[in-house]
mmCIF file of C-alpha atoms in Angstrom:
data_model
loop_
_atom_site.group_PDB
_atom_site.id
_atom_site.type_symbol
_atom_site.label_atom_id
_atom_site.label_comp_id
_atom_site.label_asym_id
_atom_site.label_seq_id
_atom_site.Cartn_x
_atom_site.Cartn_y
_atom_site.Cartn_z
ATOM 1 C CA MET T 1 114.349 66.993 161.089
ATOM 2 C CA LYS T 2 118.149 66.854 160.963
ATOM 3 C CA LYS T 3 118.041 63.816 158.656
ATOM 4 C CA TYR T 4 115.613 65.617 156.343
ATOM 5 C CA ILE T 5 117.903 68.660 156.103
ATOM 6 C CA ASN T 6 120.989 66.498 155.492
ATOM 7 C CA ASP T 7 119.150 64.481 152.821
ATOM 8 C CA THR T 8 117.996 67.690 151.167
ATOM 9 C CA ILE T 9 121.535 69.086 151.072
ATOM 10 C CA THR T 10 122.852 65.815 149.626
ATOM 11 C CA GLU T 11 120.097 65.800 147.006
ATOM 12 C CA MET T 12 120.821 69.399 145.995
ATOM 13 C CA ARG T 13 124.585 68.800 145.724
ATOM 14 C CA HIS T 14 124.654 65.459 143.932
ATOM 15 C CA ASN T 15 121.362 64.709 142.187
ATOM 16 C CA VAL T 16 120.094 68.067 140.891
ATOM 17 C CA ALA T 17 121.149 68.972 137.342
ATOM 18 C CA TRP T 18 122.047 72.651 137.644
ATOM 19 C CA PRO T 19 122.077 74.637 134.372
ATOM 20 C CA THR T 20 125.262 76.228 133.132
ATOM 21 C CA TYR T 21 125.543 80.001 133.028
ATOM 22 C CA THR T 22 125.040 79.976 129.236
ATOM 23 C CA GLU T 23 121.905 77.823 129.510
ATOM 24 C CA LEU T 24 120.590 80.125 132.200
ATOM 25 C CA GLN T 25 121.150 83.189 129.998
ATOM 26 C CA LYS T 26 119.422 81.575 127.017
ATOM 27 C CA SER T 27 116.446 80.540 129.134
ATOM 28 C CA SER T 28 116.174 84.007 130.656
ATOM 29 C CA VAL T 29 116.191 85.666 127.238
ATOM 30 C CA LEU T 30 113.543 83.220 126.008
ATOM 31 C CA VAL T 31 111.304 83.971 128.991
ATOM 32 C CA LEU T 32 111.789 87.733 128.532
ATOM 33 C CA VAL T 33 110.933 87.602 124.820
ATOM 34 C CA GLY T 34 107.899 85.388 125.447
ATOM 35 C CA THR T 35 106.673 87.705 128.185
ATOM 36 C CA LEU T 36 107.044 90.771 125.959
ATOM 37 C CA ILE T 37 105.175 89.103 123.095
ATOM 38 C CA PHE T 38 102.389 88.026 125.446
ATOM 39 C CA ALA T 39 102.160 91.552 126.905
ATOM 40 C CA LEU T 40 101.951 93.089 123.425
ATOM 41 C CA VAL T 41 99.197 90.672 122.367
ATOM 42 C CA VAL T 42 97.172 91.331 125.528
ATOM 43 C CA GLY T 43 97.716 95.094 125.153
ATOM 44 C CA ALA T 44 96.554 95.002 121.540
ATOM 45 C CA MET T 45 93.473 92.984 122.474
ATOM 46 C CA ASP T 46 92.696 95.463 125.257
ATOM 47 C CA TYR T 47 93.067 98.419 122.878
ATOM 48 C CA VAL T 48 90.807 96.850 120.225
ATOM 49 C CA TYR T 49 88.208 95.877 122.823
ATOM 50 C CA ASP T 50 88.252 99.365 124.362
ATOM 51 C CA ALA T 51 87.991 101.069 120.974
ATOM 52 C CA GLY T 52 85.134 98.790 119.921
ATOM 53 C CA LEU T 53 83.180 99.421 123.113
ATOM 54 C CA SER T 54 83.791 103.177 122.872
ATOM 55 C CA LEU T 55 82.402 103.209 119.342
ATOM 56 C CA PHE T 56 79.416 101.122 120.455
ATOM 57 C CA TYR T 57 78.589 103.291 123.471
ATOM 58 C CA ASN T 58 79.030 106.547 121.521
ATOM 59 C CA GLN T 59 76.191 105.453 119.264
ATOM 60 C CA PHE T 60 73.695 106.094 122.085
#
């Protein structure tokens, strides 16, 4: 177990390519914008579906 932990620490320090702060900010903004767009599309689909079903059910 000790060897595994030491190997993991070595791997994290020397072999992992950590992003810079600027890259991290750009990626975070991209994820936020993508999430907002996805939420708006799903919300619009939900609204249209709800309105369509309401119109359908009000016919009876």
